JSON list of C-alpha atoms in Angstrom, two decimals:
[
{"chain": "A", "resi": 365, "resn": "LEU", "atom": "CA", "xyz": [-7.00, 66.01, -53.58]},
{"chain": "A", "resi": 366, "resn": "SER", "atom": "CA", "xyz": [-4.84, 64.35, -56.01]},
{"chain": "A", "resi": 367, "resn": "SER", "atom": "CA", "xyz": [-1.41, 63.42, -54.62]},
{"chain": "A", "resi": 368, "resn": "ALA", "atom": "CA", "xyz": [-0.09, 65.96, -57.26]},
{"chain": "A", "resi": 369, "resn": "VAL", "atom": "CA", "xyz": [-1.52, 68.88, -55.36]},
{"chain": "A", "resi": 370, "resn": "GLN", "atom": "CA", "xyz": [-0.21, 69.76, -51.97]},
{"chain": "A", "resi": 371, "resn": "GLU", "atom": "CA", "xyz": [-2.24, 71.97, -49.54]},
{"chain": "A", "resi": 372, "resn": "ARG", "atom": "CA", "xyz": [-0.16, 74.49, -47.55]},
{"chain": "A", "resi": 373, "resn": "PRO", "atom": "CA", "xyz": [-1.44, 77.11, -45.10]},
{"chain": "A", "resi": 374, "resn": "ASP", "atom": "CA", "xyz": [-2.04, 80.66, -46.68]},
{"chain": "A", "resi": 375, "resn": "ALA", "atom": "CA", "xyz": [-2.57, 82.49, -43.40]},
{"chain": "A", "resi": 376, "resn": "PRO", "atom": "CA", "xyz": [-1.03, 82.07, -39.68]},
{"chain": "A", "resi": 377, "resn": "LEU", "atom": "CA", "xyz": [-2.79, 79.05, -37.98]},
{"chain": "A", "resi": 378, "resn": "VAL", "atom": "CA", "xyz": [-3.12, 80.48, -34.18]},
{"chain": "A", "resi": 379, "resn": "ALA", "atom": "CA", "xyz": [-4.65, 78.47, -31.69]},
{"chain": "A", "resi": 380, "resn": "MET", "atom": "CA", "xyz": [-7.90, 79.41, -30.19]},
{"chain": "A", "resi": 381, "resn": "ALA", "atom": "CA", "xyz": [-8.10, 81.10, -26.81]},
{"chain": "A", "resi": 382, "resn": "GLU", "atom": "CA", "xyz": [-10.59, 79.86, -24.40]},
{"chain": "A", "resi": 383, "resn": "GLU", "atom": "CA", "xyz": [-12.48, 83.09, -24.48]},
{"chain": "A", "resi": 384, "resn": "ARG", "atom": "CA", "xyz": [-12.76, 82.85, -28.09]},
{"chain": "A", "resi": 385, "resn": "ILE", "atom": "CA", "xyz": [-13.94, 79.11, -28.16]},
{"chain": "A", "resi": 386, "resn": "ASN", "atom": "CA", "xyz": [-16.78, 80.11, -25.59]},
{"chain": "A", "resi": 387, "resn": "GLU", "atom": "CA", "xyz": [-17.97, 82.49, -28.31]},
{"chain": "A", "resi": 388, "resn": "VAL", "atom": "CA", "xyz": [-17.93, 80.54, -31.14]},
{"chain": "A", "resi": 389, "resn": "LEU", "atom": "CA", "xyz": [-19.55, 77.63, -29.47]},
{"chain": "A", "resi": 390, "resn": "TYR", "atom": "CA", "xyz": [-21.45, 78.35, -26.34]},
{"chain": "A", "resi": 391, "resn": "ALA", "atom": "CA", "xyz": [-20.55, 79.63, -22.69]},
{"chain": "A", "resi": 392, "resn": "GLY", "atom": "CA", "xyz": [-18.31, 77.14, -20.92]},
{"chain": "A", "resi": 393, "resn": "ALA", "atom": "CA", "xyz": [-17.53, 75.18, -24.22]},
{"chain": "A", "resi": 394, "resn": "ALA", "atom": "CA", "xyz": [-13.71, 75.97, -23.77]},
{"chain": "A", "resi": 395, "resn": "GLY", "atom": "CA", "xyz": [-13.40, 73.32, -20.66]},
{"chain": "A", "resi": 396, "resn": "PRO", "atom": "CA", "xyz": [-14.60, 70.20, -22.52]},
{"chain": "A", "resi": 397, "resn": "VAL", "atom": "CA", "xyz": [-12.87, 71.20, -25.79]},
{"chain": "A", "resi": 398, "resn": "THR", "atom": "CA", "xyz": [-9.46, 71.74, -24.08]},
{"chain": "A", "resi": 399, "resn": "LEU", "atom": "CA", "xyz": [-9.97, 68.63, -22.03]},
{"chain": "A", "resi": 400, "resn": "GLN", "atom": "CA", "xyz": [-10.42, 66.52, -25.51]},
{"chain": "A", "resi": 401, "resn": "LEU", "atom": "CA", "xyz": [-7.55, 68.31, -26.76]},
{"chain": "A", "resi": 402, "resn": "GLU", "atom": "CA", "xyz": [-5.50, 67.32, -24.05]},
{"chain": "A", "resi": 403, "resn": "SER", "atom": "CA", "xyz": [-6.63, 63.71, -24.32]},
{"chain": "A", "resi": 404, "resn": "TRP", "atom": "CA", "xyz": [-5.97, 63.21, -27.81]},
{"chain": "A", "resi": 405, "resn": "ASN", "atom": "CA", "xyz": [-2.58, 65.22, -27.45]},
{"chain": "A", "resi": 406, "resn": "ARG", "atom": "CA", "xyz": [-1.63, 62.86, -24.43]},
{"chain": "A", "resi": 407, "resn": "SER", "atom": "CA", "xyz": [-2.40, 59.67, -26.43]},
{"chain": "A", "resi": 408, "resn": "LEU", "atom": "CA", "xyz": [-0.58, 60.92, -29.80]},
{"chain": "A", "resi": 409, "resn": "ARG", "atom": "CA", "xyz": [2.83, 61.51, -27.69]},
{"chain": "A", "resi": 410, "resn": "SER", "atom": "CA", "xyz": [2.50, 58.15, -25.89]},
{"chain": "A", "resi": 411, "resn": "ARG", "atom": "CA", "xyz": [4.80, 55.29, -26.48]},
{"chain": "A", "resi": 412, "resn": "ALA", "atom": "CA", "xyz": [1.82, 52.93, -26.57]},
{"chain": "A", "resi": 413, "resn": "PHE", "atom": "CA", "xyz": [0.80, 54.82, -29.53]},
{"chain": "A", "resi": 414, "resn": "ARG", "atom": "CA", "xyz": [3.68, 54.28, -31.59]},
{"chain": "A", "resi": 415, "resn": "VAL", "atom": "CA", "xyz": [3.85, 50.51, -30.72]},
{"chain": "A", "resi": 416, "resn": "SER", "atom": "CA", "xyz": [0.16, 50.32, -31.98]},
{"chain": "A", "resi": 417, "resn": "LEU", "atom": "CA", "xyz": [0.94, 51.80, -35.26]},
{"chain": "A", "resi": 418, "resn": "ARG", "atom": "CA", "xyz": [3.87, 49.57, -35.82]},
{"chain": "A", "resi": 419, "resn": "ARG", "atom": "CA", "xyz": [1.74, 47.06, -35.10]},
{"chain": "A", "resi": 420, "resn": "ALA", "atom": "CA", "xyz": [-1.13, 47.78, -37.37]},
{"chain": "A", "resi": 421, "resn": "ILE", "atom": "CA", "xyz": [1.04, 48.76, -40.29]},
{"chain": "A", "resi": 422, "resn": "SER", "atom": "CA", "xyz": [3.18, 45.53, -39.83]},
{"chain": "A", "resi": 423, "resn": "THR", "atom": "CA", "xyz": [-0.07, 43.57, -40.12]},
{"chain": "A", "resi": 424, "resn": "ASN", "atom": "CA", "xyz": [-1.24, 45.84, -43.02]},
{"chain": "A", "resi": 425, "resn": "ARG", "atom": "CA", "xyz": [1.85, 44.79, -45.14]},
{"chain": "A", "resi": 426, "resn": "ARG", "atom": "CA", "xyz": [1.45, 40.89, -44.44]},
{"chain": "A", "resi": 427, "resn": "TRP", "atom": "CA", "xyz": [-2.03, 41.18, -45.30]},
{"chain": "A", "resi": 428, "resn": "ALA", "atom": "CA", "xyz": [-1.09, 43.19, -48.65]},
{"chain": "A", "resi": 429, "resn": "HIS", "atom": "CA", "xyz": [1.52, 40.75, -49.31]},
{"chain": "A", "resi": 430, "resn": "LEU", "atom": "CA", "xyz": [-0.61, 37.49, -48.85]},
{"chain": "A", "resi": 431, "resn": "SER", "atom": "CA", "xyz": [-3.41, 38.90, -50.51]},
{"chain": "A", "resi": 432, "resn": "ALA", "atom": "CA", "xyz": [-4.63, 37.11, -53.79]},
{"chain": "A", "resi": 433, "resn": "SER", "atom": "CA", "xyz": [-5.12, 40.82, -55.62]},
{"chain": "A", "resi": 434, "resn": "SER", "atom": "CA", "xyz": [-2.05, 41.87, -57.74]},
{"chain": "A", "resi": 435, "resn": "ALA", "atom": "CA", "xyz": [-2.96, 45.24, -57.05]},
{"chain": "A", "resi": 436, "resn": "LEU", "atom": "CA", "xyz": [-2.46, 45.26, -53.28]},
{"chain": "A", "resi": 437, "resn": "LYS", "atom": "CA", "xyz": [0.83, 43.87, -53.91]},
{"chain": "A", "resi": 438, "resn": "ARG", "atom": "CA", "xyz": [1.87, 46.64, -56.26]},
{"chain": "A", "resi": 439, "resn": "GLN", "atom": "CA", "xyz": [0.38, 49.36, -53.73]},
{"chain": "A", "resi": 440, "resn": "PRO", "atom": "CA", "xyz": [3.32, 51.76, -53.32]},
{"chain": "A", "resi": 441, "resn": "THR", "atom": "CA", "xyz": [2.37, 53.85, -50.33]},
{"chain": "A", "resi": 442, "resn": "GLY", "atom": "CA", "xyz": [1.42, 52.45, -46.75]},
{"chain": "A", "resi": 443, "resn": "ALA", "atom": "CA", "xyz": [1.70, 48.70, -48.09]},
{"chain": "A", "resi": 444, "resn": "ASP", "atom": "CA", "xyz": [5.56, 48.92, -48.66]},
{"chain": "A", "resi": 445, "resn": "SER", "atom": "CA", "xyz": [6.54, 51.27, -46.22]},
{"chain": "A", "resi": 446, "resn": "CYS", "atom": "CA", "xyz": [6.35, 50.71, -42.51]},
{"chain": "A", "resi": 447, "resn": "GLY", "atom": "CA", "xyz": [4.79, 54.23, -41.92]},
{"chain": "A", "resi": 448, "resn": "ARG", "atom": "CA", "xyz": [7.12, 57.36, -42.14]},
{"chain": "A", "resi": 449, "resn": "GLY", "atom": "CA", "xyz": [7.47, 60.03, -39.05]},
{"chain": "A", "resi": 450, "resn": "VAL", "atom": "CA", "xyz": [6.19, 57.30, -36.58]},
{"chain": "A", "resi": 451, "resn": "ASP", "atom": "CA", "xyz": [8.79, 58.37, -34.04]},
{"chain": "A", "resi": 452, "resn": "GLU", "atom": "CA", "xyz": [8.17, 62.03, -34.77]},
{"chain": "A", "resi": 453, "resn": "LEU", "atom": "CA", "xyz": [4.72, 61.87, -33.23]},
{"chain": "A", "resi": 454, "resn": "ARG", "atom": "CA", "xyz": [6.39, 61.81, -29.63]},
{"chain": "A", "resi": 455, "resn": "HIS", "atom": "CA", "xyz": [6.46, 65.77, -30.27]},
{"chain": "A", "resi": 456, "resn": "GLY", "atom": "CA", "xyz": [3.23, 66.29, -32.32]},
{"chain": "A", "resi": 457, "resn": "ARG", "atom": "CA", "xyz": [0.32, 68.38, -31.45]},
{"chain": "A", "resi": 458, "resn": "ILE", "atom": "CA", "xyz": [-3.38, 68.52, -32.25]},
{"chain": "A", "resi": 459, "resn": "VAL", "atom": "CA", "xyz": [-4.62, 72.37, -32.02]},
{"chain": "A", "resi": 460, "resn": "ALA", "atom": "CA", "xyz": [-7.88, 73.93, -32.68]},
{"chain": "A", "resi": 461, "resn": "VAL", "atom": "CA", "xyz": [-7.92, 77.18, -34.70]},
{"chain": "A", "resi": 462, "resn": "GLU", "atom": "CA", "xyz": [-10.91, 79.29, -35.99]},
{"chain": "A", "resi": 463, "resn": "GLU", "atom": "CA", "xyz": [-10.05, 79.27, -39.48]},
{"chain": "A", "resi": 464, "resn": "ILE", "atom": "CA", "xyz": [-8.01, 77.60, -42.17]},
{"chain": "A", "resi": 465, "resn": "ARG", "atom": "CA", "xyz": [-6.92, 79.36, -45.31]},
{"chain": "A", "resi": 466, "resn": "SER", "atom": "CA", "xyz": [-4.75, 77.34, -47.61]},
{"chain": "A", "resi": 467, "resn": "ARG", "atom": "CA", "xyz": [-3.10, 77.62, -51.16]},
{"chain": "A", "resi": 468, "resn": "PHE", "atom": "CA", "xyz": [-2.60, 74.70, -53.14]},
{"chain": "A", "resi": 469, "resn": "GLU", "atom": "CA", "xyz": [0.17, 74.06, -55.24]},
{"chain": "A", "resi": 470, "resn": "VAL", "atom": "CA", "xyz": [1.60, 71.52, -57.80]},
{"chain": "A", "resi": 471, "resn": "VAL", "atom": "CA", "xyz": [5.26, 71.03, -57.82]},
{"chain": "A", "resi": 472, "resn": "GLN", "atom": "CA", "xyz": [6.43, 70.55, -61.05]},
{"chain": "A", "resi": 473, "resn": "SER", "atom": "CA", "xyz": [9.64, 68.71, -62.35]},
{"chain": "A", "resi": 474, "resn": "GLY", "atom": "CA", "xyz": [11.92, 71.57, -61.97]},
{"chain": "A", "resi": 475, "resn": "GLY", "atom": "CA", "xyz": [10.82, 71.95, -58.41]},
{"chain": "A", "resi": 476, "resn": "ARG", "atom": "CA", "xyz": [9.08, 75.10, -59.10]},
{"chain": "A", "resi": 477, "resn": "ALA", "atom": "CA", "xyz": [5.71, 75.27, -57.24]},
{"chain": "A", "resi": 478, "resn": "LEU", "atom": "CA", "xyz": [2.79, 76.45, -59.11]},
{"chain": "A", "resi": 479, "resn": "ASP", "atom": "CA", "xyz": [-0.24, 77.85, -57.13]},
{"chain": "A", "resi": 480, "resn": "VAL", "atom": "CA", "xyz": [-3.30, 76.57, -58.80]},
{"chain": "A", "resi": 481, "resn": "THR", "atom": "CA", "xyz": [-5.66, 77.92, -55.96]},
{"chain": "A", "resi": 482, "resn": "LEU", "atom": "CA", "xyz": [-8.99, 79.10, -57.13]},
{"chain": "A", "resi": 483, "resn": "ARG", "atom": "CA", "xyz": [-9.28, 83.11, -55.30]},
{"chain": "A", "resi": 484, "resn": "PRO", "atom": "CA", "xyz": [-12.63, 84.31, -55.79]},
{"chain": "A", "resi": 485, "resn": "ARG", "atom": "CA", "xyz": [-13.10, 88.23, -55.55]},
{"chain": "A", "resi": 486, "resn": "ARG", "atom": "CA", "xyz": [-15.34, 89.50, -52.51]},
{"chain": "A", "resi": 487, "resn": "GLU", "atom": "CA", "xyz": [-16.73, 92.40, -52.25]},
{"chain": "A", "resi": 488, "resn": "GLY", "atom": "CA", "xyz": [-15.59, 93.92, -49.09]},
{"chain": "A", "resi": 489, "resn": "GLY", "atom": "CA", "xyz": [-14.09, 90.35, -47.82]},
{"chain": "A", "resi": 490, "resn": "VAL", "atom": "CA", "xyz": [-10.66, 88.73, -48.36]},
{"chain": "A", "resi": 491, "resn": "ASP", "atom": "CA", "xyz": [-9.39, 87.51, -51.64]},
{"chain": "A", "resi": 492, "resn": "GLY", "atom": "CA", "xyz": [-8.33, 84.13, -50.79]},
{"chain": "A", "resi": 493, "resn": "GLY", "atom": "CA", "xyz": [-9.54, 80.66, -50.89]},
{"chain": "A", "resi": 494, "resn": "ASP", "atom": "CA", "xyz": [-11.09, 78.75, -48.39]},
{"chain": "A", "resi": 495, "resn": "GLY", "atom": "CA", "xyz": [-8.96, 75.88, -46.79]},
{"chain": "A", "resi": 496, "resn": "SER", "atom": "CA", "xyz": [-10.10, 72.64, -45.43]},
{"chain": "A", "resi": 497, "resn": "ASP", "atom": "CA", "xyz": [-11.32, 71.63, -42.16]},
{"chain": "A", "resi": 498, "resn": "SER", "atom": "CA", "xyz": [-8.06, 70.03, -41.22]},
{"chain": "A", "resi": 499, "resn": "ILE", "atom": "CA", "xyz": [-4.39, 70.48, -42.00]},
{"chain": "A", "resi": 500, "resn": "THR", "atom": "CA", "xyz": [-1.06, 68.94, -40.92]},
{"chain": "A", "resi": 501, "resn": "VAL", "atom": "CA", "xyz": [2.09, 71.19, -40.79]},
{"chain": "A", "resi": 502, "resn": "ILE", "atom": "CA", "xyz": [5.48, 69.60, -40.34]},
{"chain": "A", "resi": 503, "resn": "ASP", "atom": "CA", "xyz": [8.04, 71.34, -38.77]},
{"chain": "A", "resi": 504, "resn": "GLU", "atom": "CA", "xyz": [10.98, 71.59, -40.97]},
{"chain": "A", "resi": 505, "resn": "ALA", "atom": "CA", "xyz": [13.73, 71.44, -38.19]},
{"chain": "A", "resi": 506, "resn": "SER", "atom": "CA", "xyz": [12.39, 68.69, -35.93]},
{"chain": "A", "resi": 507, "resn": "GLY", "atom": "CA", "xyz": [9.86, 66.91, -38.30]},
{"chain": "A", "resi": 508, "resn": "ALA", "atom": "CA", "xyz": [7.20, 66.85, -35.67]},
{"chain": "A", "resi": 509, "resn": "PRO", "atom": "CA", "xyz": [3.97, 67.54, -37.02]},
{"chain": "A", "resi": 510, "resn": "THR", "atom": "CA", "xyz": [1.25, 69.80, -35.70]},
{"chain": "A", "resi": 511, "resn": "LEU", "atom": "CA", "xyz": [-2.80, 68.64, -36.60]},
{"chain": "A", "resi": 512, "resn": "TYR", "atom": "CA", "xyz": [-4.81, 71.79, -37.01]},
{"chain": "A", "resi": 513, "resn": "LEU", "atom": "CA", "xyz": [-8.62, 71.40, -36.76]},
{"chain": "A", "resi": 514, "resn": "LYS", "atom": "CA", "xyz": [-11.01, 74.15, -37.67]},
{"chain": "A", "resi": 515, "resn": "LEU", "atom": "CA", "xyz": [-13.53, 74.99, -34.88]},
{"chain": "A", "resi": 516, "resn": "GLY", "atom": "CA", "xyz": [-14.95, 77.93, -36.80]},
{"chain": "A", "resi": 517, "resn": "ARG", "atom": "CA", "xyz": [-18.16, 78.26, -39.03]},
{"chain": "A", "resi": 518, "resn": "SER", "atom": "CA", "xyz": [-18.46, 75.71, -41.86]},
{"chain": "A", "resi": 519, "resn": "THR", "atom": "CA", "xyz": [-17.45, 76.95, -45.28]},
{"chain": "A", "resi": 520, "resn": "ALA", "atom": "CA", "xyz": [-21.05, 77.35, -46.59]},
{"chain": "A", "resi": 521, "resn": "ALA", "atom": "CA", "xyz": [-21.67, 79.62, -43.63]},
{"chain": "A", "resi": 522, "resn": "ALA", "atom": "CA", "xyz": [-18.69, 81.70, -44.23]},
{"chain": "A", "resi": 523, "resn": "ARG", "atom": "CA", "xyz": [-19.59, 82.36, -48.07]},
{"chain": "A", "resi": 524, "resn": "THR", "atom": "CA", "xyz": [-23.09, 83.30, -46.92]},
{"chain": "A", "resi": 525, "resn": "ALA", "atom": "CA", "xyz": [-22.13, 85.65, -44.45]},
{"chain": "A", "resi": 526, "resn": "ALA", "atom": "CA", "xyz": [-19.45, 87.15, -46.95]},
{"chain": "A", "resi": 527, "resn": "ALA", "atom": "CA", "xyz": [-21.98, 87.69, -49.65]},
{"chain": "A", "resi": 528, "resn": "GLY", "atom": "CA", "xyz": [-24.22, 89.40, -47.16]},
{"chain": "A", "resi": 529, "resn": "THR", "atom": "CA", "xyz": [-27.37, 87.74, -48.51]},
{"chain": "A", "resi": 530, "resn": "ALA", "atom": "CA", "xyz": [-30.28, 88.80, -46.29]},
{"chain": "A", "resi": 531, "resn": "ALA", "atom": "CA", "xyz": [-33.00, 85.94, -45.62]},
{"chain": "A", "resi": 532, "resn": "ALA", "atom": "CA", "xyz": [-35.75, 85.41, -43.08]},
{"chain": "A", "resi": 533, "resn": "PRO", "atom": "CA", "xyz": [-34.52, 83.57, -40.01]},
{"chain": "A", "resi": 534, "resn": "ALA", "atom": "CA", "xyz": [-35.20, 79.81, -40.22]},
{"chain": "A", "resi": 535, "resn": "VAL", "atom": "CA", "xyz": [-37.33, 77.83, -37.58]},
{"chain": "A", "resi": 536, "resn": "GLN", "atom": "CA", "xyz": [-34.82, 75.73, -35.24]},
{"chain": "A", "resi": 537, "resn": "ARG", "atom": "CA", "xyz": [-35.10, 73.98, -32.29]},
{"chain": "A", "resi": 538, "resn": "GLN", "atom": "CA", "xyz": [-32.97, 75.30, -29.33]},
{"chain": "A", "resi": 539, "resn": "THR", "atom": "CA", "xyz": [-29.69, 73.07, -29.57]},
{"chain": "A", "resi": 540, "resn": "SER", "atom": "CA", "xyz": [-28.45, 71.63, -26.27]},
{"chain": "A", "resi": 541, "resn": "SER", "atom": "CA", "xyz": [-24.58, 72.28, -25.43]},
{"chain": "A", "resi": 542, "resn": "HIS", "atom": "CA", "xyz": [-23.86, 68.56, -25.18]},
{"chain": "A", "resi": 543, "resn": "ARG", "atom": "CA", "xyz": [-25.29, 68.11, -28.75]},
{"chain": "A", "resi": 544, "resn": "LEU", "atom": "CA", "xyz": [-23.32, 71.02, -30.02]},
{"chain": "A", "resi": 545, "resn": "LEU", "atom": "CA", "xyz": [-20.08, 69.99, -28.58]},
{"chain": "A", "resi": 546, "resn": "GLN", "atom": "CA", "xyz": [-20.80, 66.15, -29.83]},
{"chain": "A", "resi": 547, "resn": "LYS", "atom": "CA", "xyz": [-21.33, 67.52, -33.09]},
{"chain": "A", "resi": 548, "resn": "VAL", "atom": "CA", "xyz": [-17.91, 69.33, -33.28]},
{"chain": "A", "resi": 549, "resn": "LEU", "atom": "CA", "xyz": [-16.01, 66.21, -32.21]},
{"chain": "A", "resi": 550, "resn": "LYS", "atom": "CA", "xyz": [-18.13, 64.02, -34.76]},
{"chain": "A", "resi": 551, "resn": "ARG", "atom": "CA", "xyz": [-16.69, 66.30, -37.49]},
{"chain": "A", "resi": 552, "resn": "TRP", "atom": "CA", "xyz": [-13.10, 66.20, -36.13]},
{"chain": "A", "resi": 553, "resn": "ARG", "atom": "CA", "xyz": [-12.68, 62.67, -35.82]},
{"chain": "A", "resi": 554, "resn": "PRO", "atom": "CA", "xyz": [-12.75, 61.87, -39.43]},
{"chain": "A", "resi": 555, "resn": "CYS", "atom": "CA", "xyz": [-10.60, 65.05, -40.02]},
{"chain": "A", "resi": 556, "resn": "LEU", "atom": "CA", "xyz": [-7.91, 63.46, -37.58]},
{"chain": "A", "resi": 557, "resn": "ALA", "atom": "CA", "xyz": [-8.08, 60.13, -39.38]},
{"chain": "A", "resi": 558, "resn": "THR", "atom": "CA", "xyz": [-7.49, 61.67, -42.79]},
{"chain": "A", "resi": 559, "resn": "GLU", "atom": "CA", "xyz": [-4.42, 63.42, -41.62]},
{"chain": "A", "resi": 560, "resn": "LEU", "atom": "CA", "xyz": [-2.97, 61.08, -39.64]},
{"chain": "A", "resi": 561, "resn": "ASP", "atom": "CA", "xyz": [-3.15, 58.66, -42.66]},
{"chain": "A", "resi": 562, "resn": "ARG", "atom": "CA", "xyz": [-1.61, 61.23, -45.14]},
{"chain": "A", "resi": 563, "resn": "TYR", "atom": "CA", "xyz": [1.22, 61.71, -42.68]},
{"chain": "A", "resi": 564, "resn": "LEU", "atom": "CA", "xyz": [2.09, 58.21, -42.29]},
{"chain": "A", "resi": 565, "resn": "GLY", "atom": "CA", "xyz": [1.60, 57.34, -45.71]},
{"chain": "A", "resi": 566, "resn": "GLU", "atom": "CA", "xyz": [-2.06, 56.67, -47.45]},
{"chain": "A", "resi": 567, "resn": "GLY", "atom": "CA", "xyz": [-3.01, 53.33, -46.80]},
{"chain": "A", "resi": 568, "resn": "SER", "atom": "CA", "xyz": [-0.59, 52.19, -44.11]},
{"chain": "A", "resi": 569, "resn": "VAL", "atom": "CA", "xyz": [-3.35, 51.29, -42.15]},
{"chain": "A", "resi": 570, "resn": "ARG", "atom": "CA", "xyz": [-6.13, 49.11, -43.51]},
{"chain": "A", "resi": 571, "resn": "ASP", "atom": "CA", "xyz": [-8.74, 51.32, -41.70]},
{"chain": "A", "resi": 572, "resn": "ARG", "atom": "CA", "xyz": [-7.91, 54.88, -41.01]},
{"chain": "A", "resi": 573, "resn": "MET", "atom": "CA", "xyz": [-10.57, 55.00, -38.35]},
{"chain": "A", "resi": 574, "resn": "LEU", "atom": "CA", "xyz": [-8.36, 52.63, -36.20]},
{"chain": "A", "resi": 575, "resn": "LEU", "atom": "CA", "xyz": [-5.98, 55.92, -35.74]},
{"chain": "A", "resi": 576, "resn": "VAL", "atom": "CA", "xyz": [-8.91, 58.13, -34.05]},
{"chain": "A", "resi": 577, "resn": "GLU", "atom": "CA", "xyz": [-10.13, 54.97, -31.82]},
{"chain": "A", "resi": 578, "resn": "LEU", "atom": "CA", "xyz": [-6.26, 54.61, -30.37]},
{"chain": "A", "resi": 579, "resn": "LEU", "atom": "CA", "xyz": [-6.59, 58.33, -29.82]},
{"chain": "A", "resi": 580, "resn": "ASP", "atom": "CA", "xyz": [-9.82, 58.17, -27.89]},
{"chain": "A", "resi": 581, "resn": "VAL", "atom": "CA", "xyz": [-8.68, 55.74, -25.28]},
{"chain": "A", "resi": 582, "resn": "ASP", "atom": "CA", "xyz": [-8.60, 56.93, -21.54]},
{"chain": "A", "resi": 583, "resn": "ASP", "atom": "CA", "xyz": [-5.49, 54.63, -20.54]},
{"chain": "A", "resi": 584, "resn": "PRO", "atom": "CA", "xyz": [-2.79, 53.72, -23.20]},
{"chain": "A", "resi": 585, "resn": "LEU", "atom": "CA", "xyz": [-3.46, 50.30, -21.63]},
{"chain": "A", "resi": 586, "resn": "GLU", "atom": "CA", "xyz": [-6.75, 50.16, -23.53]},
{"chain": "A", "resi": 587, "resn": "MET", "atom": "CA", "xyz": [-4.96, 50.07, -27.12]},
{"chain": "A", "resi": 588, "resn": "PRO", "atom": "CA", "xyz": [-4.82, 46.16, -27.33]},
{"chain": "A", "resi": 589, "resn": "GLU", "atom": "CA", "xyz": [-8.38, 45.64, -26.98]},
{"chain": "A", "resi": 590, "resn": "VAL", "atom": "CA", "xyz": [-8.66, 48.56, -29.75]},
{"chain": "A", "resi": 591, "resn": "LEU", "atom": "CA", "xyz": [-6.21, 46.59, -32.02]},
{"chain": "A", "resi": 592, "resn": "ASN", "atom": "CA", "xyz": [-8.27, 43.70, -31.33]},
{"chain": "A", "resi": 593, "resn": "LEU", "atom": "CA", "xyz": [-11.48, 45.01, -32.19]},
{"chain": "A", "resi": 594, "resn": "TYR", "atom": "CA", "xyz": [-9.74, 45.79, -35.76]},
{"chain": "A", "resi": 595, "resn": "ARG", "atom": "CA", "xyz": [-8.05, 42.22, -36.05]},
{"chain": "A", "resi": 596, "resn": "VAL", "atom": "CA", "xyz": [-4.52, 43.48, -35.14]},
{"chain": "A", "resi": 597, "resn": "PRO", "atom": "CA", "xyz": [-2.60, 40.73, -33.90]},
{"chain": "A", "resi": 598, "resn": "VAL", "atom": "CA", "xyz": [-1.50, 42.35, -30.31]},
{"chain": "A", "resi": 599, "resn": "GLN", "atom": "CA", "xyz": [0.62, 39.29, -28.83]},
{"chain": "A", "resi": 600, "resn": "SER", "atom": "CA", "xyz": [2.43, 40.64, -25.72]},
{"chain": "A", "resi": 601, "resn": "PHE", "atom": "CA", "xyz": [2.11, 44.18, -25.64]},
{"chain": "A", "resi": 602, "resn": "ASP", "atom": "CA", "xyz": [4.39, 46.35, -23.36]},
{"chain": "A", "resi": 603, "resn": "PRO", "atom": "CA", "xyz": [5.03, 49.99, -24.53]},
{"chain": "A", "resi": 604, "resn": "SER", "atom": "CA", "xyz": [7.91, 50.11, -21.81]},
{"chain": "A", "resi": 605, "resn": "LEU", "atom": "CA", "xyz": [10.01, 47.60, -23.52]},
{"chain": "A", "resi": 606, "resn": "GLY", "atom": "CA", "xyz": [12.91, 48.79, -25.52]},
{"chain": "A", "resi": 607, "resn": "THR", "atom": "CA", "xyz": [13.00, 52.22, -23.69]},
{"chain": "A", "resi": 608, "resn": "ARG", "atom": "CA", "xyz": [15.86, 53.57, -21.49]},
{"chain": "A", "resi": 609, "resn": "TYR", "atom": "CA", "xyz": [15.84, 52.76, -17.64]},
{"chain": "A", "resi": 610, "resn": "SER", "atom": "CA", "xyz": [15.88, 55.78, -15.38]},
{"chain": "A", "resi": 611, "resn": "GLY", "atom": "CA", "xyz": [18.57, 55.12, -12.57]},
{"chain": "A", "resi": 612, "resn": "ALA", "atom": "CA", "xyz": [16.80, 57.02, -10.05]},
{"chain": "A", "resi": 613, "resn": "GLU", "atom": "CA", "xyz": [13.34, 55.42, -10.39]},
{"chain": "A", "resi": 614, "resn": "GLY", "atom": "CA", "xyz": [14.48, 51.79, -11.11]},
{"chain": "A", "resi": 615, "resn": "ARG", "atom": "CA", "xyz": [11.94, 51.49, -14.00]},
{"chain": "A", "resi": 616, "resn": "PRO", "atom": "CA", "xyz": [11.72, 52.12, -17.50]},
{"chain": "A", "resi": 617, "resn": "ARG", "atom": "CA", "xyz": [10.39, 55.52, -18.70]},
{"chain": "A", "resi": 618, "resn": "ARG", "atom": "CA", "xyz": [7.04, 55.38, -20.55]},
{"chain": "A", "resi": 619, "resn": "ALA", "atom": "CA", "xyz": [7.86, 58.47, -22.81]}
]
């Protein structure tokens, strides 16, 4: 999307229940999907993730400043800012929803939002525009972001079902549950990278897939290895530095 166009939810975004996840994917899929979301949320809220982001953003700024390309030196977004909203990620969430319906607005000079959503009329269906496979909603009070990932059918499949076109069933091989789950996760990872990149400021990190690689670690202590793969200097990496000490436990909090 153009930076002038803002995508906003046009319908309530409700987290999918485990029973519905099993219906959409396969019986027993709710367990692996829930575990994956819990792992991503745990990494998203960890202090180690925020420390890693600041290292990556700072490295990108130095790289852009030292680059011989004048275009990179004039980059107005991520290269000139240290990433907005990093601290608010400690309260962020990643949620799976069945459908995302969006409206697209262009904010004019007077502050008035102009709705530019294409809303085709459908016979017997809902009048509205199809949204993206992911969207980020920021809480106005706390500033915490919530990243919504679409688990439902693709936009093309939804349009075919809404049109009610009758077609002969295609001959397909039976898909294993593991293959189907990996297909969903493979579609989600670029969506996560895009949403986090937009939230931090486009271009804040040189390679946006680094954001997903950091979320995928099983232990926050593995994040320096990921940073090394993307040539981000780590130096001393202790996510507990700068945190308040807990008097009862006598050690720094790892919030």
